[in-house]
XYZ file of N, CA and C in Angstrom:
813
model
N 15.045 -15.772 19.360
C 14.159 -16.432 19.544
C 13.998 -17.262 20.255
N 12.433 -17.129 20.980
C 12.110 -17.974 22.170
C 10.268 -18.569 21.604
N 10.282 -20.236 22.039
C 9.278 -20.555 21.633
C 8.013 -20.076 21.947
N 6.625 -19.159 20.913
C 5.553 -18.990 21.941
C 5.740 -17.365 22.257
N 7.223 -16.743 22.224
C 7.374 -15.617 22.745
C 6.258 -14.379 21.694
N 5.767 -15.257 20.600
C 5.304 -13.994 19.426
C 3.669 -14.290 19.705
N 3.433 -15.419 20.654
C 1.656 -16.253 20.793
C 0.776 -15.172 20.514
N 1.190 -13.322 21.466
C 0.306 -12.592 21.184
C -0.392 -12.123 19.900
N 0.659 -12.455 18.593
C 0.728 -11.497 17.650
C 0.446 -12.616 16.881
N 0.423 -13.814 16.819
C 0.274 -14.965 15.611
C -1.343 -15.657 16.030
N -1.475 -16.164 15.097
C -2.925 -17.192 15.423
C -2.401 -18.450 14.468
N -2.273 -19.631 15.128
C -2.027 -21.083 14.563
C -0.656 -20.830 13.614
N -0.043 -20.294 14.502
C 1.351 -19.911 14.437
C 1.756 -19.371 12.800
N 0.505 -18.267 12.335
C 0.958 -17.601 11.069
C 0.747 -16.288 11.636
N 1.073 -14.898 11.046
C 0.647 -13.371 11.642
C 0.261 -12.676 10.338
N -0.497 -11.957 10.441
C -1.185 -10.684 8.966
C -0.795 -9.762 10.337
N 0.821 -9.065 10.073
C 0.686 -7.353 10.415
C 0.557 -6.502 10.410
N -0.775 -5.870 10.261
C -1.173 -5.059 9.677
C -0.116 -3.394 10.156
N 0.683 -2.962 9.029
C 2.066 -1.839 9.397
C 1.294 -0.641 8.899
N 1.457 0.296 9.524
C 0.851 1.858 9.488
C 2.053 2.822 10.150
N 3.272 2.464 9.709
C 4.591 3.360 10.297
C 4.463 4.249 9.162
N 4.125 4.291 8.205
C 4.332 4.872 6.934
C 4.101 6.523 6.936
N 3.523 7.063 8.153
C 3.593 8.452 8.222
C 5.210 8.892 8.178
N 5.896 7.805 9.462
C 6.709 8.429 9.318
C 7.964 8.080 8.100
N 7.643 6.340 8.094
C 8.943 6.584 6.790
C 8.824 6.955 5.248
N 7.492 7.120 5.480
C 7.101 7.641 4.007
C 6.505 8.933 3.621
N 5.955 9.424 4.564
C 4.933 10.678 4.418
C 3.580 11.090 4.025
N 2.794 11.630 4.025
C 1.759 11.602 3.767
C 0.917 11.426 1.963
N 2.405 11.193 1.371
C 1.953 11.059 0.070
C 1.462 9.152 -0.226
N 1.720 8.349 0.938
C 1.214 7.310 1.027
C -0.436 6.827 1.534
N -1.124 8.525 2.068
C -2.379 8.256 2.316
C -2.921 8.852 1.096
N -2.378 9.090 0.031
C -3.241 10.115 -0.902
C -4.120 8.885 -1.818
N -3.548 7.867 -2.282
C -4.358 6.922 -2.695
C -6.087 6.603 -2.249
N -5.929 6.550 -0.705
C -7.030 6.773 0.192
C -7.167 7.582 1.297
N -7.690 8.482 0.750
C -7.297 9.568 1.539
C -7.690 9.555 3.256
N -8.586 9.018 3.430
C -9.425 8.576 5.004
C -8.169 7.986 5.655
N -7.223 7.240 5.349
C -6.282 6.306 6.142
C -5.373 6.985 6.874
N -5.532 8.483 6.702
C -4.614 9.351 6.873
C -4.978 9.436 8.338
N -6.195 9.430 9.149
C -6.148 9.410 9.623
C -6.469 8.228 10.589
N -5.763 8.275 11.876
C -4.972 6.745 12.440
C -6.128 5.507 12.849
N -7.325 6.597 13.263
C -8.303 6.000 13.726
C -9.485 4.999 12.687
N -9.148 5.234 11.471
C -9.582 4.238 10.564
C -9.151 2.827 10.224
N -7.673 3.206 10.519
C -6.541 2.121 10.181
C -6.518 0.853 11.619
N -6.833 1.672 13.339
C -6.922 0.748 13.840
C -8.351 -0.138 13.583
N -9.733 1.091 12.899
C -10.451 -0.077 13.177
C -10.175 -1.235 12.155
N -9.633 -0.865 10.747
C -9.124 -2.271 9.947
C -8.208 -3.606 11.029
N -7.325 -2.772 11.898
C -6.909 -3.773 12.679
C -7.940 -4.722 13.768
N -9.042 -3.711 13.745
C -9.944 -5.113 14.520
C -10.697 -6.142 13.935
N -9.840 -6.275 12.467
C -10.767 -7.122 11.843
C -10.345 -8.312 11.937
N -10.758 -9.408 12.022
C -10.003 -11.031 12.225
C -9.443 -11.668 11.784
N -8.786 -10.983 10.589
C -7.623 -11.118 9.343
C -5.962 -11.329 10.220
N -6.498 -9.864 10.850
C -5.174 -8.843 11.483
C -4.800 -9.551 13.309
N -3.560 -9.725 13.318
C -2.852 -10.550 14.384
C -2.320 -9.338 15.008
N -1.666 -8.407 14.198
C -1.239 -7.168 15.608
C -1.153 -5.996 14.394
N -1.192 -4.864 15.176
C -1.065 -3.738 13.970
C 0.425 -3.103 15.036
N 0.992 -2.796 13.831
C 2.391 -1.509 13.619
C 2.272 -0.561 13.750
N 2.700 0.342 14.842
C 2.477 1.729 14.663
C 3.662 2.818 15.685
N 4.019 3.854 15.404
C 4.741 4.456 16.284
C 4.660 4.832 17.602
N 5.329 5.699 17.983
C 4.689 5.946 19.954
C 3.866 6.677 19.811
N 3.720 7.800 19.102
C 3.012 8.975 18.350
C 1.121 8.321 18.409
N 1.551 7.598 17.773
C 0.024 6.930 17.043
C -0.592 6.372 18.359
N 0.270 5.108 18.691
C 0.089 4.862 19.896
C -0.639 5.367 20.895
N 0.401 6.360 21.647
C -0.037 7.142 22.837
C -1.470 7.513 22.757
N -2.012 8.080 21.218
C -3.021 8.801 20.817
C -4.288 7.896 20.602
N -3.637 6.881 20.356
C -5.217 5.987 19.501
C -5.205 3.937 20.552
N -4.264 3.765 20.550
C -4.255 2.703 21.205
C -5.425 2.498 22.578
N -5.095 3.401 23.621
C -6.000 3.277 24.812
C -7.472 2.997 24.446
N -7.837 3.241 23.137
C -9.408 3.029 23.185
C -9.889 1.826 22.036
N -8.522 1.260 21.786
C -8.874 -0.376 21.142
C -8.237 -1.425 21.935
N -7.274 -1.020 23.108
C -6.656 -2.037 23.663
C -7.667 -3.580 24.498
N -8.753 -3.087 23.821
C -9.417 -4.807 24.067
C -9.622 -5.600 22.622
N -9.199 -5.054 21.734
C -9.756 -5.188 19.849
C -8.892 -5.585 19.395
N -7.536 -4.811 20.043
C -6.299 -4.707 18.662
C -5.119 -5.181 19.592
N -4.152 -5.989 19.003
C -2.932 -6.154 19.499
C -1.602 -5.463 18.775
N -0.927 -4.462 19.758
C -0.184 -3.763 19.358
C 0.880 -3.946 19.357
N 1.964 -3.818 18.130
C 3.579 -4.198 17.897
C 3.507 -2.560 17.835
N 4.760 -2.525 19.220
C 5.230 -1.000 18.790
C 6.723 -1.037 17.989
N 6.345 -0.182 17.191
C 7.538 -0.219 16.045
C 8.518 0.967 16.996
N 9.480 0.569 17.206
C 10.475 1.516 18.137
C 11.461 2.615 17.411
N 11.610 2.198 15.775
C 12.555 2.931 15.091
C 11.782 3.037 14.131
N 12.573 4.394 13.261
C 11.953 4.912 12.307
C 12.984 6.003 12.125
N 12.564 6.956 10.372
C 12.988 8.038 10.026
C 12.447 8.313 8.673
N 12.317 9.771 8.515
C 11.405 9.923 7.482
C 12.131 10.010 6.406
N 11.510 9.874 5.264
C 12.098 10.118 4.118
C 12.743 10.915 3.809
N 12.850 12.149 4.268
C 13.560 13.288 3.966
C 15.155 13.267 4.458
N 15.491 12.235 5.393
C 16.431 11.525 5.697
C 17.471 11.308 4.332
N 18.111 11.617 3.481
C 19.161 11.284 2.712
C 20.437 10.761 2.609
N 21.079 10.267 3.834
C 21.739 9.462 4.292
C 21.755 8.198 4.120
N 23.341 7.210 4.629
C 23.342 5.955 4.423
C 22.322 6.010 5.223
N 21.266 4.330 4.890
C 20.226 3.858 5.351
C 20.654 3.900 7.326
N 19.899 4.796 8.147
C 20.016 4.522 9.102
C 18.371 4.729 9.953
N 18.442 4.084 10.818
C 17.058 4.700 11.881
C 16.718 5.127 13.022
N 15.913 6.322 13.436
C 16.203 6.414 14.714
C 15.156 6.017 16.055
N 15.620 5.740 16.908
C 15.512 5.208 17.610
C 14.210 5.785 18.453
N 13.063 5.505 18.302
C 11.836 6.896 18.586
C 11.552 6.700 20.078
N 11.577 5.348 20.403
C 10.884 5.246 21.970
C 10.997 3.713 22.902
N 11.599 3.904 23.668
C 11.759 2.924 24.833
C 10.960 1.464 24.616
N 11.346 0.091 24.986
C 10.432 -0.709 25.349
C 9.608 -1.098 26.928
N 10.449 0.165 27.646
C 9.734 -0.248 28.709
C 8.380 0.601 28.643
N 8.129 2.108 27.647
C 7.459 2.613 27.694
C 6.263 2.082 26.648
N 7.050 1.185 25.382
C 5.776 0.475 24.782
C 5.136 -0.357 25.760
N 5.925 -0.948 27.063
C 5.276 -1.971 27.596
C 4.210 -1.320 28.361
N 4.520 0.141 28.924
C 3.505 0.827 29.652
C 2.380 1.152 28.899
N 2.475 1.241 27.692
C 1.808 1.854 27.178
C 0.581 0.106 26.584
N 0.847 -0.592 27.011
C 0.194 -2.134 26.929
C 1.077 -2.777 25.262
N 2.210 -2.808 24.841
C 2.434 -3.472 23.419
C 2.605 -4.874 24.293
N 2.653 -5.301 23.065
C 2.130 -7.162 23.112
C 3.456 -7.610 22.661
N 3.951 -6.511 21.745
C 5.698 -6.973 20.710
C 6.176 -6.011 20.207
N 7.686 -5.689 19.715
C 8.143 -4.367 19.550
C 8.828 -4.844 18.029
N 8.456 -3.816 17.287
C 9.271 -3.930 15.628
C 10.517 -3.073 16.076
N 11.454 -3.789 14.666
C 12.157 -3.127 15.266
C 13.092 -2.704 13.630
N 14.057 -2.232 12.618
C 14.239 -2.209 11.858
C 15.690 -2.430 12.057
N 15.991 -3.511 10.953
C 18.025 -3.605 10.677
C 18.209 -3.614 9.052
N 18.864 -2.228 9.024
C 19.652 -2.060 7.488
C 20.820 -3.090 7.602
N 20.794 -4.406 7.643
C 21.877 -4.950 7.259
C 22.823 -4.869 5.937
N 24.135 -4.310 5.810
C 24.939 -3.718 4.469
C 24.918 -2.288 4.766
N 24.057 -1.592 5.471
C 24.761 -0.147 6.039
C 25.643 -0.021 6.579
N 26.325 1.119 6.519
C 27.374 1.528 7.235
C 27.057 1.605 8.765
N 25.638 1.778 8.687
C 25.360 2.051 10.307
C 25.084 0.269 10.833
N 25.162 -0.456 10.436
C 24.631 -1.677 10.796
C 24.822 -2.004 11.768
N 26.417 -1.906 12.484
C 27.006 -2.022 13.772
C 26.478 -1.543 15.022
N 25.991 -0.179 14.706
C 24.932 0.611 15.910
C 23.574 -0.120 15.569
N 23.050 -0.612 14.423
C 21.522 -0.474 14.611
C 21.621 -1.993 15.055
N 22.285 -2.910 15.109
C 22.290 -4.088 15.564
C 22.695 -3.782 17.056
N 23.552 -3.514 17.690
C 23.597 -2.943 19.143
C 22.658 -2.309 19.781
N 21.819 -1.443 18.382
C 20.269 -1.090 19.130
C 19.497 -2.222 19.458
N 19.674 -2.845 18.931
C 18.339 -3.945 18.793
C 19.048 -5.119 19.639
N 19.972 -5.184 19.996
C 20.357 -6.482 21.155
C 19.826 -5.697 22.506
N 19.971 -4.324 22.585
C 19.343 -3.918 23.806
C 17.852 -3.518 23.673
N 17.048 -3.544 22.685
C 15.678 -3.537 22.789
C 14.957 -5.061 22.493
N 15.936 -6.245 21.953
C 15.712 -7.587 22.189
C 15.668 -7.907 23.675
N 16.887 -7.541 24.300
C 16.430 -8.462 25.785
C 15.766 -7.270 26.614
N 15.352 -6.209 26.178
C 14.225 -5.381 26.966
C 13.287 -5.967 26.934
N 12.814 -6.746 25.360
C 11.444 -6.730 25.451
C 11.506 -8.163 25.937
N 12.451 -8.962 26.228
C 12.265 -10.391 27.254
C 11.983 -9.792 28.267
N 12.782 -9.276 29.081
C 12.420 -8.913 30.527
C 11.081 -8.496 30.753
N 10.241 -7.759 29.629
C 9.412 -7.297 29.838
C 8.306 -8.107 29.292
N 8.864 -9.443 28.726
C 7.923 -10.501 27.860
C 6.985 -9.999 27.004
N 7.367 -9.804 25.966
C 7.657 -9.021 24.352
C 7.912 -9.564 23.399
N 7.059 -10.329 22.522
C 7.731 -10.564 21.015
C 8.482 -9.606 20.274
N 9.454 -10.209 19.971
C 9.988 -9.541 18.970
C 10.221 -9.178 17.429
N 10.016 -8.291 16.611
C 9.959 -8.404 15.327
C 10.976 -7.701 14.265
N 11.942 -8.351 13.340
C 12.681 -7.549 13.004
C 12.572 -7.443 11.289
N 12.414 -6.313 11.450
C 12.169 -5.593 9.801
C 13.505 -5.694 9.054
N 13.661 -6.445 8.743
C 15.009 -7.063 8.449
C 15.423 -6.919 6.515
N 15.745 -5.374 6.556
C 15.768 -5.065 4.921
C 17.225 -4.570 4.582
N 17.973 -5.383 4.358
C 19.575 -5.370 3.980
C 19.470 -3.851 2.787
N 20.111 -3.168 3.066
C 20.161 -2.140 2.278
C 21.651 -1.184 2.283
N 22.144 -0.541 1.753
C 23.253 0.262 1.820
C 24.540 0.720 0.756
N 25.199 1.466 0.342
C 25.689 1.607 -0.811
C 26.378 0.658 -1.214
N 27.009 -0.194 -0.503
C 27.687 -1.441 -0.914
C 27.013 -2.434 -1.452
N 25.251 -2.230 -1.550
C 24.287 -3.624 -2.034
C 23.857 -3.352 -3.298
N 23.822 -4.039 -4.240
C 23.289 -4.033 -5.539
C 22.305 -4.351 -5.633
N 21.580 -5.159 -5.369
C 20.534 -5.919 -4.924
C 19.591 -6.509 -4.058
N 18.744 -5.471 -3.008
C 18.456 -6.126 -2.048
C 17.278 -6.948 -2.196
N 16.895 -7.958 -3.213
C 15.486 -8.683 -3.246
C 16.614 -9.998 -4.276
N 17.088 -10.137 -3.548
C 17.955 -11.343 -4.647
C 17.983 -12.126 -3.664
N 17.715 -14.021 -4.027
C 17.567 -14.838 -2.937
C 18.483 -14.782 -2.014
N 20.199 -14.804 -2.449
C 20.868 -14.975 -1.472
C 20.973 -14.041 -0.561
N 20.648 -12.404 -0.704
C 20.156 -11.133 0.151
C 18.843 -11.666 1.387
N 17.807 -12.049 0.634
C 17.309 -11.999 1.849
C 17.038 -13.597 2.240
N 17.998 -14.489 2.102
C 18.261 -15.720 2.617
C 19.270 -14.790 3.819
N 20.023 -14.095 3.642
C 21.295 -13.750 4.526
C 20.117 -12.753 5.497
N 19.192 -11.645 5.408
C 17.880 -11.197 6.097
C 17.362 -12.594 6.730
N 17.023 -13.169 6.262
C 16.186 -13.972 7.427
C 17.578 -14.847 8.296
N 18.458 -15.272 8.145
C 19.075 -15.532 8.867
C 19.601 -14.619 10.207
N 19.953 -13.132 9.804
C 20.198 -12.257 10.572
C 19.091 -12.312 11.756
N 17.575 -12.394 11.239
C 16.418 -12.456 12.207
C 17.075 -13.683 13.513
N 17.427 -14.843 13.258
C 17.087 -15.880 13.656
C 18.659 -15.347 14.335
N 19.741 -15.292 13.879
C 21.122 -14.881 14.799
C 20.967 -13.809 15.969
N 20.113 -12.788 15.846
C 20.309 -11.691 16.469
C 18.722 -11.568 17.308
N 18.179 -12.661 17.222
C 17.403 -13.109 18.210
C 15.470 -12.603 18.380
N 15.145 -12.471 16.753
C 13.959 -12.213 16.552
C 13.089 -13.159 16.698
N 12.287 -13.335 16.961
C 10.838 -14.160 16.716
C 10.373 -14.364 15.456
N 10.045 -13.474 14.555
C 9.633 -12.901 13.009
C 10.539 -12.236 12.617
N 11.256 -12.492 11.655
C 11.691 -11.495 10.532
C 10.828 -11.373 9.247
N 10.701 -10.339 9.179
C 9.775 -9.392 7.812
C 11.161 -9.030 6.775
N 10.332 -9.658 5.913
C 11.951 -9.569 4.441
C 11.300 -9.324 3.056
N 11.729 -8.661 2.422
C 11.259 -8.965 0.865
C 11.011 -10.063 0.301
N 10.021 -10.223 -0.569
C 10.097 -11.263 -1.281
C 10.879 -11.033 -2.300
N 11.414 -12.640 -2.038
C 13.055 -12.754 -3.222
C 12.490 -12.990 -4.473
N 11.141 -13.283 -5.082
C 10.965 -13.412 -6.437
C 10.160 -15.011 -6.578
N 10.151 -15.335 -5.926
C 9.968 -17.065 -6.168
C 9.569 -18.156 -4.648
N 8.668 -18.687 -5.086
C 8.623 -19.751 -3.322
C 9.423 -20.129 -3.344
N 10.347 -20.974 -4.237
C 11.133 -21.749 -3.328
C 13.023 -20.906 -3.260
N 12.905 -19.545 -3.312
C 13.744 -18.730 -2.553
C 12.961 -18.534 -1.467
N 11.574 -17.812 -1.161
C 10.996 -18.022 0.300
C 11.454 -19.449 0.803
N 11.137 -20.543 0.190
C 11.771 -21.641 1.166
C 13.121 -21.422 1.752
N 14.419 -21.078 0.746
C 15.216 -21.005 1.429
C 15.326 -19.970 2.575
N 15.151 -18.825 2.337
C 15.113 -17.851 3.338
C 14.316 -18.352 4.459
N 13.374 -18.938 4.673
C 12.634 -19.622 5.763
C 13.563 -20.727 6.379
N 13.942 -21.581 5.405
C 14.731 -22.662 5.813
C 16.403 -22.405 7.003
N 16.819 -20.923 6.232
C 17.546 -20.169 7.032
C 17.360 -19.544 7.972
N 16.259 -19.299 8.336
C 15.736 -18.557 9.218
C 15.545 -19.638 10.694
N 15.312 -20.857 10.026
C 15.090 -21.918 11.097
C 14.202 -21.798 12.023
N 14.047 -21.566 13.211
C 12.841 -21.282 14.282
C 11.970 -20.134 14.023
N 12.781 -19.353 12.966
C 12.332 -17.593 13.392
C 11.416 -17.392 12.205
N 10.211 -17.104 12.557
C 9.268 -17.405 11.445
C 9.163 -16.145 10.133
N 9.463 -16.039 8.861
C 9.498 -15.607 8.367
C 8.193 -14.947 7.658
N 8.080 -13.727 7.489
C 6.648 -12.833 6.909
C 7.240 -12.038 5.896
N 6.345 -12.249 4.621
C 6.511 -11.318 3.236
C 6.344 -10.161 3.701
N 7.282 -8.942 3.407
C 6.736 -7.402 3.355
C 5.850 -6.975 2.187
N 4.884 -6.355 2.373
C 3.657 -6.251 1.633
C 3.945 -5.490 0.438
N 4.885 -4.515 1.090
C 5.484 -3.629 -0.589
C 4.438 -2.619 -1.296
N 5.009 -2.116 -1.998
C 4.128 -1.174 -3.020
C 2.916 -1.857 -3.462
N 1.296 -1.144 -3.560
C 0.139 -1.686 -3.863
C 0.141 -2.125 -5.434
N 0.077 -3.181 -5.566
C -0.570 -4.056 -6.712
C -2.182 -4.273 -7.251
N -2.107 -4.938 -8.108
C -3.781 -5.226 -8.161
C -3.837 -6.454 -7.239
N -4.975 -7.003 -7.387
C -5.525 -8.050 -6.494
C -5.145 -9.200 -6.407
N -5.414 -9.526 -7.852
C -4.576 -10.522 -8.200
C -3.462 -10.730 -8.201
N -2.326 -10.275 -8.620
C -1.226 -9.759 -8.150
C -0.313 -10.402 -7.159
N -1.287 -9.304 -5.925
C -0.948 -9.060 -4.789
C -1.393 -10.674 -4.155
N -2.050 -11.028 -4.342
C -2.659 -12.453 -3.560
C -2.099 -14.395 -4.179
N -1.213 -13.577 -5.884
C -0.310 -14.677 -6.168
C 0.823 -14.577 -5.579
N 1.081 -13.169 -4.760
C 2.753 -13.137 -4.066
C 2.450 -13.558 -3.093
N 1.707 -13.651 -2.376
C 1.084 -13.880 -0.623
C 0.934 -15.290 -0.608
N 0.730 -15.875 -1.315
C 0.186 -17.418 -1.757
C 1.660 -18.094 -2.218
N 2.301 -17.282 -3.195
C 4.041 -18.063 -3.148
C 4.636 -17.582 -2.260
N 4.974 -16.816 -1.359
C 5.223 -17.045 -0.334
C 5.006 -18.181 0.614
N 3.417 -18.008 1.153
C 3.170 -19.046 2.036
C 3.416 -20.568 1.486
N 3.104 -20.634 0.209
C 3.660 -22.084 -0.315
C 5.130 -22.385 0.109
N 6.143 -21.245 -0.220
C 7.177 -21.234 -0.095
C 7.763 -21.681 0.963
N 7.093 -21.563 2.335
C 7.056 -21.260 3.985
C 7.398 -20.040 4.324
N 6.950 -19.236 3.852
C 6.612 -18.115 5.425
C 5.201 -18.532 6.155
N 5.501 -17.435 6.936
C 4.319 -17.680 8.426
C 3.403 -16.548 7.931
N 3.674 -15.963 6.609
C 2.134 -14.712 7.612
C 2.820 -13.414 6.410
N 2.177 -12.376 6.065
C 2.356 -11.726 5.617
C 2.561 -10.149 6.715
N 3.462 -9.448 6.678
C 3.610 -8.028 7.287
C 3.240 -6.741 6.133
N 1.960 -6.365 6.236
C 1.522 -5.126 5.448
C 0.915 -4.360 5.439
N 0.828 -3.188 4.893
C 0.350 -1.591 4.893
C -0.532 -0.847 3.665
N 0.687 -0.490 2.739
C -0.098 -0.212 1.559
C -1.336 -0.932 0.913
N -0.441 -2.323 0.678
C -1.693 -3.156 -0.220
C -2.539 -3.567 0.397
N -2.761 -2.730 1.794
C -4.053 -2.794 2.285
C -4.639 -1.759 2.148
N -4.538 -0.453 3.153
C -4.829 0.761 3.299
C -4.766 1.986 2.023
N -4.517 1.060 1.106
C -4.559 2.228 -0.338
C -5.439 1.346 -0.899
N -6.252 0.674 -0.410
C -7.084 0.224 -1.414
C -8.713 0.960 -0.886
N -9.604 0.764 -2.120
C -10.744 1.818 -1.995
C -11.416 1.008 -0.665
N -11.291 -0.489 -0.768
C -12.418 -1.389 0.492
C -11.271 -2.330 1.346
N -10.449 -2.167 2.091
C -9.527 -2.246 2.285
C -9.731 -3.788 3.123
N -10.953 -3.958 4.184
C -11.904 -5.132 4.423
C -12.213 -6.049 3.515
N -12.165 -5.898 2.238
C -12.434 -7.265 0.887
C -10.942 -7.537 1.360
N -10.049 -6.471 1.076
C -8.725 -7.462 0.750
C -8.010 -8.730 2.016
N -8.262 -7.614 3.314
C -7.829 -8.449 4.437
C -8.799 -9.787 4.675
N -9.875 -9.801 3.743
C -11.130 -11.077 3.786
C -10.288 -12.181 3.114
N -9.782 -11.626 1.598
C -9.175 -12.693 0.984
C -7.716 -12.865 1.775
N -6.832 -12.282 2.332
C -5.989 -12.332 2.780
C -5.752 -13.341 3.970
N -6.784 -13.407 4.466
C -7.242 -14.282 5.708
C -7.199 -15.765 5.442
N -8.103 -15.946 3.800
C -8.273 -17.088 2.964
C -7.209 -17.532 2.543
N -6.192 -16.854 2.735
C -4.954 -17.727 1.906
C -3.536 -17.848 2.543
N -3.736 -16.787 3.909
C -2.902 -17.070 4.989
C -3.578 -18.210 6.098
N -4.180 -18.231 6.259
C -4.928 -19.112 7.763
C -5.704 -20.160 6.911
N -6.347 -20.251 6.116
C -7.636 -20.707 5.575
C -6.757 -21.936 4.423
N -5.852 -21.432 3.798
C -4.956 -22.490 2.807
C -5.738 -22.406 1.574
N -6.655 -21.329 0.956
C -7.643 -21.281 0.177
C -6.491 -20.545 -1.192
N -7.060 -21.004 -2.292
C -6.334 -20.780 -3.451
C -6.997 -19.168 -4.078
N -5.757 -18.760 -4.786
C -6.091 -17.243 -4.935
C -7.735 -16.774 -5.854
N -8.157 -18.521 -6.760
C -8.865 -17.695 -7.287
C -10.395 -17.926 -6.081
N -10.104 -18.472 -5.106
C -11.045 -18.766 -4.046
C -10.931 -17.260 -3.116
N -10.140 -16.758 -3.128
C -9.778 -15.674 -2.367
C -10.934 -14.483 -2.885
N -10.327 -14.339 -4.314
C -10.518 -13.303 -5.201
C -12.495 -13.217 -4.998
N -12.582 -14.143 -4.569
C -14.692 -14.088 -4.999
C -15.015 -13.581 -3.443
N -13.866 -13.086 -2.675
C -14.451 -12.569 -1.467
C -14.341 -10.525 -1.683
N -13.589 -10.295 -2.785
C -13.368 -8.660 -3.008
C -14.317 -8.572 -4.390
N -14.568 -7.627 -4.697
C -15.378 -6.720 -5.738
C -14.640 -7.022 -7.323
N -13.838 -7.209 -7.098
C -13.142 -7.725 -8.118
C -13.546 -8.498 -8.939
N -14.034 -9.412 -8.419
C -14.526 -10.935 -8.879
C -15.561 -10.731 -9.096
N -16.667 -9.433 -8.520
C -17.861 -9.325 -9.289
C -17.334 -8.680 -10.413
N -16.813 -7.373 -10.631
C -16.596 -7.305 -11.922
C -15.938 -7.813 -13.470
N -15.188 -8.791 -13.019
C -14.853 -10.005 -13.824
C -15.971 -10.473 -14.092
N -16.627 -11.102 -13.534
C -18.359 -11.388 -13.529
C -19.480 -10.816 -14.608
N -19.523 -9.648 -14.647
C -20.174 -9.210 -15.245
C -19.689 -9.112 -16.917
């Protein structure tokens, strides 16, 4: 972890990363709730929203779309990813190099590490190479720190998430993306274990506006420095509304009720 290495993908020390690596990780099923978001251009447009500090995509999407948005979007190159068709022990193929990501204009790299997988050693060594290459290219480093594997019984327990956050620090990530461990207190412990590495919460599967914002607010209250989110934004009928609400909670320290006033859910509740 290097001070200010993540400056290009943060704002006031916080991050709202719009993740759009779902086409490889989950497949077309993730676009069914809002079919227009199967078109990457729609999500690149979303990434120009003031709330978004970076957009995380894979190589092919970056090649095809980022050149048209390089003045308006901070690119986080998601280096590894494996399809949901893979049924083996958790692993993630490295699909592009740091050098090529830098050539495309990426501001930072993202890399998944499955701590606890039988493939952890190989993945950690791949992360080492990517992290050091990112430093050579003045790029920030974000770890998707997801403990997973046949020997792991609970991948969201407070102890497991604290360990995941610590792995981010120990291996040199500037930001560690972890799952929500269930309470602000548990998130606080994860943040404490990460030291100067910023901890951001994974957005997870789509929930209703209030439940989602309450979880985000709890994570921020506990010490998280933001959010890396995909489905809980782009699967909504009006993704811009929830981005405005997230901006209020993460960057403006608004309450959940204040943030909900920015969404149509509030208008329905008032009728």
